[in-house]
Coordinates of C-alpha atoms in Angstrom, one line a residue:
M1 CA 63.8 105.2 116.5
M2 CA 66.8 106.1 114.3
E3 CA 68.8 103.3 112.8
P4 CA 72.1 103.0 114.7
V5 CA 75.3 103.8 112.8
R6 CA 78.6 102.1 113.7
L7 CA 81.7 104.0 112.7
L8 CA 85.4 103.3 112.5
V9 CA 87.7 106.4 112.7
A10 CA 91.3 106.1 111.6
D11 CA 93.8 109.0 112.1
D12 CA 97.3 109.0 113.6
H13 CA 96.6 112.0 115.8
E14 CA 94.7 111.3 118.9
I15 CA 93.4 114.8 119.2
V16 CA 91.9 114.6 115.7
R17 CA 90.2 111.3 116.6
R18 CA 88.7 112.8 119.7
G19 CA 87.3 115.7 117.7
L20 CA 85.8 113.4 115.1
R21 CA 84.3 111.2 117.8
S22 CA 82.7 114.2 119.4
L23 CA 81.3 115.5 116.1
L24 CA 80.0 112.1 114.9
E25 CA 78.5 110.9 118.3
A26 CA 76.6 114.2 118.5
Q27 CA 74.3 112.5 116.0
P28 CA 71.5 110.4 117.5
G29 CA 72.2 106.7 117.3
W30 CA 75.8 107.2 115.9
Q31 CA 78.6 105.5 117.6
V32 CA 82.4 105.4 117.0
S33 CA 82.7 101.7 117.7
A34 CA 86.5 101.6 117.1
E35 CA 89.5 103.9 116.4
A36 CA 92.8 103.2 114.7
S37 CA 96.1 105.1 114.7
D38 CA 97.6 103.7 111.5
G39 CA 96.4 102.1 108.3
R40 CA 97.3 98.5 109.3
E41 CA 95.3 98.7 112.5
A42 CA 92.4 100.2 110.6
V43 CA 92.3 97.3 108.1
E44 CA 92.2 94.8 111.0
K45 CA 89.5 96.6 112.9
A46 CA 87.4 97.0 109.7
K47 CA 87.7 93.3 109.1
E48 CA 86.6 92.5 112.7
M49 CA 83.7 95.0 113.2
K50 CA 82.4 95.6 109.6
P51 CA 81.5 99.3 110.3
D52 CA 78.7 101.0 108.4
V53 CA 81.2 103.7 107.4
T54 CA 85.0 104.0 107.9
V55 CA 86.4 107.6 108.2
L56 CA 90.0 107.3 107.0
D57 CA 92.9 109.7 107.0
I58 CA 95.3 109.4 104.0
S59 CA 98.6 110.2 105.8
M60 CA 99.2 107.5 108.4
P61 CA 102.3 105.5 109.4
S62 CA 102.9 101.8 108.6
L63 CA 100.2 101.7 106.0
N64 CA 98.7 104.9 104.4
G65 CA 95.0 105.5 103.9
L66 CA 95.0 104.7 100.2
E67 CA 96.5 101.2 100.7
A68 CA 94.3 100.7 103.7
A69 CA 91.2 101.5 101.6
R70 CA 92.3 99.1 98.9
Q71 CA 92.8 96.3 101.4
M72 CA 89.4 97.1 103.1
I73 CA 87.6 96.8 99.7
K74 CA 89.5 93.6 98.9
N75 CA 88.4 92.1 102.2
D76 CA 84.8 93.4 101.8
A77 CA 83.6 94.7 98.5
R78 CA 80.7 96.4 100.3
A79 CA 82.9 98.4 102.6
K80 CA 82.0 102.1 102.7
I81 CA 85.0 104.4 103.0
L82 CA 85.1 108.2 103.5
I83 CA 88.5 109.9 103.1
L84 CA 89.2 112.8 105.5
T85 CA 92.4 114.7 104.7
M86 CA 94.1 118.0 104.5
H87 CA 95.4 117.3 100.9
E88 CA 93.7 118.4 97.8
S89 CA 94.9 117.5 94.3
D90 CA 93.4 116.0 91.2
P91 CA 95.9 113.0 91.0
L92 CA 95.3 112.2 94.7
I93 CA 91.5 112.4 94.3
R94 CA 91.7 110.0 91.3
E95 CA 93.8 107.6 93.4
V96 CA 91.2 107.7 96.2
L97 CA 88.4 106.9 93.9
D98 CA 90.5 104.1 92.3
A99 CA 91.1 102.7 95.7
G100 CA 87.4 102.3 96.2
A101 CA 86.5 105.2 98.6
R102 CA 83.4 107.1 97.7
G103 CA 83.7 110.3 99.8
Y104 CA 86.5 112.9 100.1
V105 CA 86.3 115.6 102.7
L106 CA 88.9 118.2 103.6
K107 CA 89.7 118.4 107.3
S108 CA 89.1 122.2 107.1
D109 CA 85.5 121.4 106.0
A110 CA 84.9 118.6 108.5
S111 CA 82.7 120.6 110.9
R112 CA 80.4 121.6 108.1
D113 CA 80.5 118.5 105.8
L114 CA 81.4 115.4 107.7
V115 CA 78.0 114.3 108.9
T116 CA 76.4 114.9 105.5
A117 CA 79.3 113.0 103.9
V118 CA 78.8 110.0 106.2
N119 CA 75.1 109.9 105.5
A120 CA 75.8 110.0 101.7
V121 CA 78.4 107.3 101.8
R122 CA 76.3 105.0 104.0
S123 CA 73.5 105.5 101.4
N124 CA 75.7 104.3 98.6
K125 CA 76.2 107.8 97.2
T126 CA 79.4 109.8 96.7
F127 CA 80.3 113.0 98.5
F128 CA 82.9 115.6 97.8
T129 CA 83.7 118.8 99.6
A130 CA 82.8 121.7 97.3
K131 CA 86.5 122.5 96.6
V132 CA 87.2 118.9 95.9
A133 CA 84.2 118.6 93.6
Q134 CA 85.6 121.5 91.6
I135 CA 89.0 119.8 91.3
V136 CA 87.2 116.6 90.1
L137 CA 85.3 118.5 87.5
D138 CA 88.3 120.4 86.3
G139 CA 90.3 117.1 86.1
Y140 CA 87.4 115.4 84.2
L141 CA 87.3 118.2 81.6
E142 CA 91.0 117.8 80.9
K143 CA 91.3 114.1 81.6
K144 CA 92.4 112.9 78.2
P145 CA 95.7 114.7 77.9
K146 CA 96.4 114.1 81.6
K147 CA 95.8 110.3 81.3
V148 CA 98.2 109.9 78.4
E149 CA 100.9 111.8 80.2
A150 CA 100.3 110.0 83.5
K151 CA 100.8 106.5 81.9
K152 CA 104.4 107.4 81.0
D153 CA 105.3 108.9 84.4
E154 CA 103.7 106.6 86.9
P155 CA 105.9 103.5 87.5
H156 CA 104.0 103.2 90.8
S157 CA 101.0 102.0 88.9
R158 CA 103.0 98.9 88.1
L159 CA 103.8 98.1 91.7
T160 CA 101.9 95.4 93.4
P161 CA 100.0 96.2 96.7
R162 CA 102.7 94.3 98.6
Q163 CA 105.4 96.4 97.0
R164 CA 103.6 99.7 97.8
E165 CA 103.4 98.6 101.4
I166 CA 107.1 97.9 101.4
V167 CA 107.9 101.3 99.8
Q168 CA 106.1 103.0 102.6
L169 CA 107.9 101.1 105.3
L170 CA 111.3 101.6 103.7
A171 CA 110.6 105.3 103.2
E172 CA 109.7 105.5 106.9
G173 CA 113.2 104.4 107.7
K174 CA 112.6 100.7 108.4
S175 CA 115.3 98.1 107.6
S176 CA 114.7 95.0 105.6
K177 CA 114.6 93.0 108.9
E178 CA 112.0 95.4 110.3
V179 CA 109.9 95.2 107.1
A180 CA 110.1 91.4 107.3
V181 CA 108.8 91.4 110.9
E182 CA 106.1 93.9 110.2
L183 CA 104.7 92.0 107.2
G184 CA 105.4 88.4 108.4
L185 CA 108.0 87.7 105.7
S186 CA 111.5 86.2 105.8
V187 CA 114.3 88.7 105.7
K188 CA 115.5 87.2 102.4
T189 CA 112.0 87.8 100.8
A190 CA 111.9 91.4 102.1
E191 CA 115.4 92.0 100.6
T192 CA 114.3 90.5 97.3
H193 CA 111.2 92.8 97.3
R194 CA 113.4 95.8 98.1
A195 CA 115.8 95.1 95.3
N196 CA 113.0 94.6 92.8
I197 CA 111.3 97.8 93.9
M198 CA 114.5 99.9 93.6
R199 CA 115.1 98.5 90.1
R200 CA 111.5 99.0 89.0
L201 CA 111.4 102.6 90.2
D202 CA 115.0 103.3 89.1
C203 CA 115.9 104.4 92.6
H204 CA 119.6 104.1 93.6
S205 CA 119.4 105.2 97.2
V206 CA 116.9 105.3 100.1
S207 CA 116.8 109.1 99.8
E208 CA 115.5 108.7 96.2
L209 CA 112.9 106.2 97.4
V210 CA 111.8 108.7 100.1
R211 CA 111.4 111.4 97.4
Y212 CA 109.4 109.0 95.3
A213 CA 107.2 108.1 98.2
V214 CA 106.5 111.8 99.0
R215 CA 105.8 112.7 95.4
N216 CA 103.3 109.9 95.1
N217 CA 101.5 110.5 98.5
I218 CA 102.7 107.3 100.1
I219 CA 104.2 109.3 103.0
E220 CA 104.1 112.9 104.0
A221 CA 107.2 115.2 103.6

């Protein structure tokens, strides 16, 4: 008998989750034990059920996939996370790996690669779609000059995890009061975070903060 595999699927589009469930549960013994429509829900469900593998979209409301992956790894260092996304870029792939995920599959390649990727990640191996693997290799070959340049231009690398969460919520149009409710903070604390973030990122308006969030893959344009 094949070993059962319990999966968590997180994507903000119900039709995508349905397709993923159908694809994954076609494998003998595989079960999508939980679904999530945003990153915050995904973190909570991962904490509750401790899935064998979490399949996680990057672009989700409330908490994006990168921050969700970071929180999952913080909650459980053994968590196995596979990123499934439509985005392909060397900086984004680096962030995914830094966040602790060990697989990266493009949605356009899911029907061909997803099952193989899940098997690899649950066996403590890495998996990249062919196109992504090439991007990783190209980035590795040029990594020294890129790293030096990135250090100057990435103030987001100095943001705390809490500040990155707040950036996303503000960029999604939430007020300080709504941020406070979402994160269980006082309004005064949320306003203090907001002021510190705007100063640190040298942003003088919400529209500048939105542009920053889009450039750094915190929200989608």
